[in-house]
mmCIF file of C-alpha atoms and ligand atoms in Angstrom:
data_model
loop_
_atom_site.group_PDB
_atom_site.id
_atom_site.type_symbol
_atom_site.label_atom_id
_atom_site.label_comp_id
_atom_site.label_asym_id
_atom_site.label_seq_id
_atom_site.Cartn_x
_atom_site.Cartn_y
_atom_site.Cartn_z
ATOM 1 C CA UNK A 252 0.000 0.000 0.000
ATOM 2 C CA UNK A 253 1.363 3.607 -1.237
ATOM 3 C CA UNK A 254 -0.071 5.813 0.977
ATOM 4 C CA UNK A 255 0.209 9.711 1.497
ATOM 5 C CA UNK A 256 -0.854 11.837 4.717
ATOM 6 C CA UNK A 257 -2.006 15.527 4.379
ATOM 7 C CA UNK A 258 -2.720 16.790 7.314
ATOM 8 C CA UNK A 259 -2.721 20.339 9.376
ATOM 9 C CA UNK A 260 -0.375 21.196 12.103
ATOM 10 C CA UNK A 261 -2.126 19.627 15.438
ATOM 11 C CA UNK A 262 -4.645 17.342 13.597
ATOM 12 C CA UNK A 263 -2.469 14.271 14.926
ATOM 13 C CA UNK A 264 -0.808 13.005 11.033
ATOM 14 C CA UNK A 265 2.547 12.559 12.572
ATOM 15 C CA UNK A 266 1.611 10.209 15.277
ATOM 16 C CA UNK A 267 -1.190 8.451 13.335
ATOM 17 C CA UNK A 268 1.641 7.877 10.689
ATOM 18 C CA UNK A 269 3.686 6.806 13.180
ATOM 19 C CA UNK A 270 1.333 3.997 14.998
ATOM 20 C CA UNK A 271 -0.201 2.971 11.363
ATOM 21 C CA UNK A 272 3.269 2.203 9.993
ATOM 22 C CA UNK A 273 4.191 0.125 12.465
ATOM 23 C CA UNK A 274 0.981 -1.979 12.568
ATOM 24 C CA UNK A 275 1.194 -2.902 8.774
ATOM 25 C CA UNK A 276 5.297 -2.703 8.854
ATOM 26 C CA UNK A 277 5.030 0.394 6.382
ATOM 27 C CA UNK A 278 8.162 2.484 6.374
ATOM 28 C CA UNK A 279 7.222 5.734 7.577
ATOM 29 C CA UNK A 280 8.776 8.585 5.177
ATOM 30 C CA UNK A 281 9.272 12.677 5.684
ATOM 31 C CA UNK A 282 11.349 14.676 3.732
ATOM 32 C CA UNK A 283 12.715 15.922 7.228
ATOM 33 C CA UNK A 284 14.339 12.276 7.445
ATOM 34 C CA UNK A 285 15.274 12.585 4.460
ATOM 35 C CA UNK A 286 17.247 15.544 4.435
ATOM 36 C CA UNK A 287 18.738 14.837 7.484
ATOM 37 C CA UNK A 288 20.135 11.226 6.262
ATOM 38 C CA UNK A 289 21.262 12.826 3.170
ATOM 39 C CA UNK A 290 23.195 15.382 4.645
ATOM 40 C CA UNK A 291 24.487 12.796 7.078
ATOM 41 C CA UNK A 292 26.029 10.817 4.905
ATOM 42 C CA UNK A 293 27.527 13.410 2.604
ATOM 43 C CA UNK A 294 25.911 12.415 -0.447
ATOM 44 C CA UNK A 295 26.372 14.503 -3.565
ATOM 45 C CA UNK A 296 22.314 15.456 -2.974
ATOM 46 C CA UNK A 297 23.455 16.219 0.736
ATOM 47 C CA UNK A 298 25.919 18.533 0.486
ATOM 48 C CA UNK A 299 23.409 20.431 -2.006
ATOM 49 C CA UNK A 300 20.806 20.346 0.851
ATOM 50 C CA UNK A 301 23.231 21.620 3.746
ATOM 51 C CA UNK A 302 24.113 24.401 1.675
ATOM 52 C CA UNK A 303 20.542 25.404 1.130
ATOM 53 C CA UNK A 304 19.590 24.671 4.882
ATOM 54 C CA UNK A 305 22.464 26.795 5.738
ATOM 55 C CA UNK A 306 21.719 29.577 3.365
ATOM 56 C CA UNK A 307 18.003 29.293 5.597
ATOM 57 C CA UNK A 308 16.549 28.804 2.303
ATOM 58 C CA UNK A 309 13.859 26.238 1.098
ATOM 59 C CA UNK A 310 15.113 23.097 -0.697
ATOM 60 C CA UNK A 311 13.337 23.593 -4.246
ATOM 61 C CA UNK A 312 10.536 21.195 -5.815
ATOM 62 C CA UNK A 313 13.392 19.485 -7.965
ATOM 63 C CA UNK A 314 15.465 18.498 -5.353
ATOM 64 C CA UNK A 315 13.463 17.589 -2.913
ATOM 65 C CA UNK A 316 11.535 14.931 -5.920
ATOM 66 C CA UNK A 317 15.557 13.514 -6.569
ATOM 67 C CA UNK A 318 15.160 12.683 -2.598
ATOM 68 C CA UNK A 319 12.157 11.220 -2.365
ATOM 69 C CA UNK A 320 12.629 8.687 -5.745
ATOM 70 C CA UNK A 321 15.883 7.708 -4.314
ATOM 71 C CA UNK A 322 14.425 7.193 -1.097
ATOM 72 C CA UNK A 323 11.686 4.709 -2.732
ATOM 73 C CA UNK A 324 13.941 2.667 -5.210
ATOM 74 C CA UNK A 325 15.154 1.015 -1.581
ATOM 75 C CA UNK A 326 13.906 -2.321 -0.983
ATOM 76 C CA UNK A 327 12.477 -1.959 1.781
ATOM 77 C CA UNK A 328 9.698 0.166 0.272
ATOM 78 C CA UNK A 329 8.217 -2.851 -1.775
ATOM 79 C CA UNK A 330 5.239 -3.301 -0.136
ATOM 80 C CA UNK A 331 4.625 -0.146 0.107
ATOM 81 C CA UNK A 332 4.748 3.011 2.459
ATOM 82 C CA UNK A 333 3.750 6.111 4.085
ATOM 83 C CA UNK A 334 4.930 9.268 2.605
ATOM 84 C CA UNK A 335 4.227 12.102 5.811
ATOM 85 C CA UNK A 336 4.543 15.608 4.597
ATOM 86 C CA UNK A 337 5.533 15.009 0.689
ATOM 87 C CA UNK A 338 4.134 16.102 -1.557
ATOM 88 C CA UNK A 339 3.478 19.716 -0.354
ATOM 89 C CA UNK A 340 3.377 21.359 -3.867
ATOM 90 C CA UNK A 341 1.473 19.949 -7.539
ATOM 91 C CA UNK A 342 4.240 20.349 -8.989
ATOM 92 C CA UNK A 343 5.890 17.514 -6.477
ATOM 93 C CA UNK A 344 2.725 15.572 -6.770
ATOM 94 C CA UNK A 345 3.153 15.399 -10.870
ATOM 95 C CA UNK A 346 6.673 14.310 -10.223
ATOM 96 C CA UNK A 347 5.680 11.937 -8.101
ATOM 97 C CA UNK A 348 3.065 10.416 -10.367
ATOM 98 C CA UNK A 349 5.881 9.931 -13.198
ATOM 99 C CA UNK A 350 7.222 6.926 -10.556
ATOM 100 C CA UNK A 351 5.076 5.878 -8.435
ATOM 101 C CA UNK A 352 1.563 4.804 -8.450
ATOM 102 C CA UNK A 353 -0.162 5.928 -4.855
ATOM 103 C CA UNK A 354 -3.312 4.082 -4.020
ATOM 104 C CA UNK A 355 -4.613 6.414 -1.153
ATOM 105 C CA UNK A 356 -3.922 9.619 0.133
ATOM 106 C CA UNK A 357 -5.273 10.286 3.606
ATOM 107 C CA UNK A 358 -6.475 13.735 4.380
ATOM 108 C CA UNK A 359 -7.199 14.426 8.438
ATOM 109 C CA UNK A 360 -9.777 17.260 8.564
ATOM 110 C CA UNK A 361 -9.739 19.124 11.729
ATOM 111 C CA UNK A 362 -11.541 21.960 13.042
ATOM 112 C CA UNK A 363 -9.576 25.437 13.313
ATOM 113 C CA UNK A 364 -10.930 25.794 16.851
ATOM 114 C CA UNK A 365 -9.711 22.509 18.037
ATOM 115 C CA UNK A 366 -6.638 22.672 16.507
ATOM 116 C CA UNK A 367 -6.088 26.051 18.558
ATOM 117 C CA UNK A 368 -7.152 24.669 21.919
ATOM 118 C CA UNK A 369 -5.025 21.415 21.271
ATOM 119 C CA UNK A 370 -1.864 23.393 20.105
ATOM 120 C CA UNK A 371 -2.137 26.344 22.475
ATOM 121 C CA UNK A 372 -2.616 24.384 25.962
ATOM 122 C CA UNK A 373 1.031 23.215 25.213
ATOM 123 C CA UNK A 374 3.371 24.219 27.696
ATOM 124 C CA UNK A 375 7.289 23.625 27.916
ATOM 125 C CA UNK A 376 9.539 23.350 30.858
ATOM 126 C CA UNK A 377 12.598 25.743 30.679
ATOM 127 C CA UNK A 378 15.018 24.039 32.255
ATOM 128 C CA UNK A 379 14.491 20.207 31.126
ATOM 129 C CA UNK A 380 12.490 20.768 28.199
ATOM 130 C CA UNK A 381 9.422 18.655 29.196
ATOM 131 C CA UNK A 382 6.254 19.193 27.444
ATOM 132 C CA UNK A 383 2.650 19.302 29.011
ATOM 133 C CA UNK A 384 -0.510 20.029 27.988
ATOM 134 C CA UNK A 385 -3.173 22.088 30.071
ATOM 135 C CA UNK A 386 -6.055 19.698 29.374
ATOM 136 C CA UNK A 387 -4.401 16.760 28.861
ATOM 137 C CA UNK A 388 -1.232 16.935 30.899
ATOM 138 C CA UNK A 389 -1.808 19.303 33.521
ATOM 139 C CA UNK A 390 1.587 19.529 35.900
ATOM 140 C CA UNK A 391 0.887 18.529 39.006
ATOM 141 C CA UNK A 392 1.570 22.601 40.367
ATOM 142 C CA UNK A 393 0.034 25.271 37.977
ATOM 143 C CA UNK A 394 3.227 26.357 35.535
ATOM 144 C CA UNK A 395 6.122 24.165 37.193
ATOM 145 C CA UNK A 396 7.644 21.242 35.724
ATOM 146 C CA UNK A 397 6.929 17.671 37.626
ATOM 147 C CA UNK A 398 9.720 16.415 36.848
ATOM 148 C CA UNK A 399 12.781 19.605 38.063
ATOM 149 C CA UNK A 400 10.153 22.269 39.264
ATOM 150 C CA UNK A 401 11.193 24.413 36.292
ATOM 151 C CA UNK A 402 9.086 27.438 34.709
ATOM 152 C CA UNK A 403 6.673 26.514 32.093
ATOM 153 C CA UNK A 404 6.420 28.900 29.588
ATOM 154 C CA UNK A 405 4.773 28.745 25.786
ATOM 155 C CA UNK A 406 6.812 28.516 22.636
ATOM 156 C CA UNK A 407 6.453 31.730 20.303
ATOM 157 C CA UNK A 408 4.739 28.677 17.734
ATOM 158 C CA UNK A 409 2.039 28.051 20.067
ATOM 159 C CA UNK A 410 0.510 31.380 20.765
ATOM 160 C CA UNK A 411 -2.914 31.432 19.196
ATOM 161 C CA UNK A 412 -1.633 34.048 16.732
ATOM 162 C CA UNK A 413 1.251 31.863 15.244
ATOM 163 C CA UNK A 414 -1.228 28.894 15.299
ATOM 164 C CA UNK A 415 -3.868 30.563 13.358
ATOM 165 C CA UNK A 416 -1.019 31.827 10.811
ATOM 166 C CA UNK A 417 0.547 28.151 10.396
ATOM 167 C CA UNK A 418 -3.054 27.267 9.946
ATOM 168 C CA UNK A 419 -3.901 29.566 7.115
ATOM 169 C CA UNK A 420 -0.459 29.075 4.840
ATOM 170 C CA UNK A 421 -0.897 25.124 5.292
ATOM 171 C CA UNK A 422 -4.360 25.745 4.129
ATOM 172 C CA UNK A 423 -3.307 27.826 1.157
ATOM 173 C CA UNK A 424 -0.671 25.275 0.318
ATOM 174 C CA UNK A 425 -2.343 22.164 0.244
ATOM 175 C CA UNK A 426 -5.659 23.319 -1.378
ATOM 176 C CA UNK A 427 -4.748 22.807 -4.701
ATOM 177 C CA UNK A 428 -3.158 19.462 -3.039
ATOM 178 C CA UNK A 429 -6.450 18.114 -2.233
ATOM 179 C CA UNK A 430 -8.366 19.213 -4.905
ATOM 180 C CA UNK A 431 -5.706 17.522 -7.350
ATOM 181 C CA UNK A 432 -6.088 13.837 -5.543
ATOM 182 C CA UNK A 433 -9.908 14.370 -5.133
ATOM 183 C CA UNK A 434 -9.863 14.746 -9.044
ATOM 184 C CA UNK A 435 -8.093 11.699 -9.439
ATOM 185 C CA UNK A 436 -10.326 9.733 -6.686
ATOM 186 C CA UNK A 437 -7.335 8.856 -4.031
ATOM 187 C CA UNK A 438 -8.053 10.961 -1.466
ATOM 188 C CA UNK A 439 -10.369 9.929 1.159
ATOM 189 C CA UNK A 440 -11.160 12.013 4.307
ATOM 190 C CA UNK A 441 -11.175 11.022 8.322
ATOM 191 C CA UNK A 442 -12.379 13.752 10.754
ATOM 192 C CA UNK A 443 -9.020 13.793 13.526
ATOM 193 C CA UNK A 444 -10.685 16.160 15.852
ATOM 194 C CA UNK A 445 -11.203 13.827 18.068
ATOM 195 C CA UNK A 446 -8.882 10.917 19.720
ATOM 196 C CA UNK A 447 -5.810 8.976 18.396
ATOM 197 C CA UNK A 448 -8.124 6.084 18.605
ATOM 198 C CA UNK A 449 -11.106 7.519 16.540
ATOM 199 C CA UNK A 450 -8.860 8.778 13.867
ATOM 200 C CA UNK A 451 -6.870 5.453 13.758
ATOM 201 C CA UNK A 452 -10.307 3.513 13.482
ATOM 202 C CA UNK A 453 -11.428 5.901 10.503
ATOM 203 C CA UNK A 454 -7.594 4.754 8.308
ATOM 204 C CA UNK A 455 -7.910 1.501 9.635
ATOM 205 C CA UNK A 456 -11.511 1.463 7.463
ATOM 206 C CA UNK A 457 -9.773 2.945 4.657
ATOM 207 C CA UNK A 458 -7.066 0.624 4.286
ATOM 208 C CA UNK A 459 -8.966 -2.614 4.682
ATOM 209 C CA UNK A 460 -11.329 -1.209 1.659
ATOM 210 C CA UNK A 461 -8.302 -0.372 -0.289
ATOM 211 C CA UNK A 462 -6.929 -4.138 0.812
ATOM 212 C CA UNK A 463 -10.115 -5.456 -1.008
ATOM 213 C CA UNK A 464 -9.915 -3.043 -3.950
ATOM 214 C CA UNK A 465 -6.394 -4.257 -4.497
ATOM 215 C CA UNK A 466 -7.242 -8.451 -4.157
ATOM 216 C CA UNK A 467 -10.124 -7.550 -6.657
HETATM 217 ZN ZN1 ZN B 150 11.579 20.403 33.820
#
């Protein structure tokens, strides 16, 4: 199964991605790994990525597509895999239709206002770094850290301002995104505003359907 997940900051695509790809034994895929790995190991690719990372630039459309086919000529990719956060552009989504056939592309629909709550109730600990969560996972005293009594504060990226900005630009981005795989009948939707569990339920309905389409 070639899957792809869209999905907004805070609507949960990271860890779904995460929990499904070990349950089928689907390599999990970002272009953040790859990067990283490429860089890593000095590649010819990778030292063209560090100098764009270092330049604080964006790696272009191009680039980024060299990665990614690399990435899933591997064998361990043959029976398929979960590409999280690629593509982000049409132009990367044509590219990757010229290699690869994807059979679903999994798009988590959240609410803006839950999204907001869920991202801004994050708090972090100064000292050790530990995260909480104000409705989720409250420290035990208001604002100090559990585990070395340090501050909590909020990250500049979760203030309700920067959340609703992230928001809107992922929503600009991907629009065309979705539209393009809804054309082509891939994309199917789950509604992630509520638990892990729900939204893992909803894919888990998808895939088994796709699992029948694909026996057929
Ligand atoms: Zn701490």
């Amino acid at each position: 199964m070639r899957l792809i997940f869209l999905g907004a900051p805070g609507a949960g695509k990271g860890t779904l991605a995460t929990a499904i790809s070990k349950r089928h034994e689907l390599p999990q895929i970002s272009t953040g790994d790859i990067f990283r790995e490429a860089v890593k190991n000095e590649t010819e690719l990778g030292r063209k990525v560090r100098g764009i990372m270092e330049r604080g630039e964006l790696v272009p459309d191009q680039l980024t597509v060299e990665l990614v086919r690399e990435r899933l000529s591997r064998p361990d990719v043959r029976e398929g895999y979960i590409l999280d956060g690629f593509p982000r552009t049409i132009p990367q989504a044509e590219a990757l239709a010229g290699f690869q056939t994807i059979d679903r592309v999994i798009n988590f629909r959240i609410d803006e206002e839950v999204v907001v709550r869920r991202l801004s109730g994050r708090r972090v600990c100064r000292s050790c770094g530990a995260i909480y969560h104000v409705d989720n996972m409250p420290p035990k005293r208001e604002n100090l850290c559990d585990r070395c009594g340090g501050e909590l504060y909020i990250r500049d990226d979760d203030t309700i301002e920067a959340i609703r900005k992230r928001l809107e630009v992922y929503e600009r981005q991907t629009e065309p995104l979705i539209a393009y795989y809804r054309e082509r009948e891939l994309l199917r939707d789950i509604d992630s505003s509520r638990s892990v569990e729900h939204s893992q339920a909803q894919i888990e309905e998808i895939l088994s359907a796709l699992g029948s389409d694909l026996r057929a």
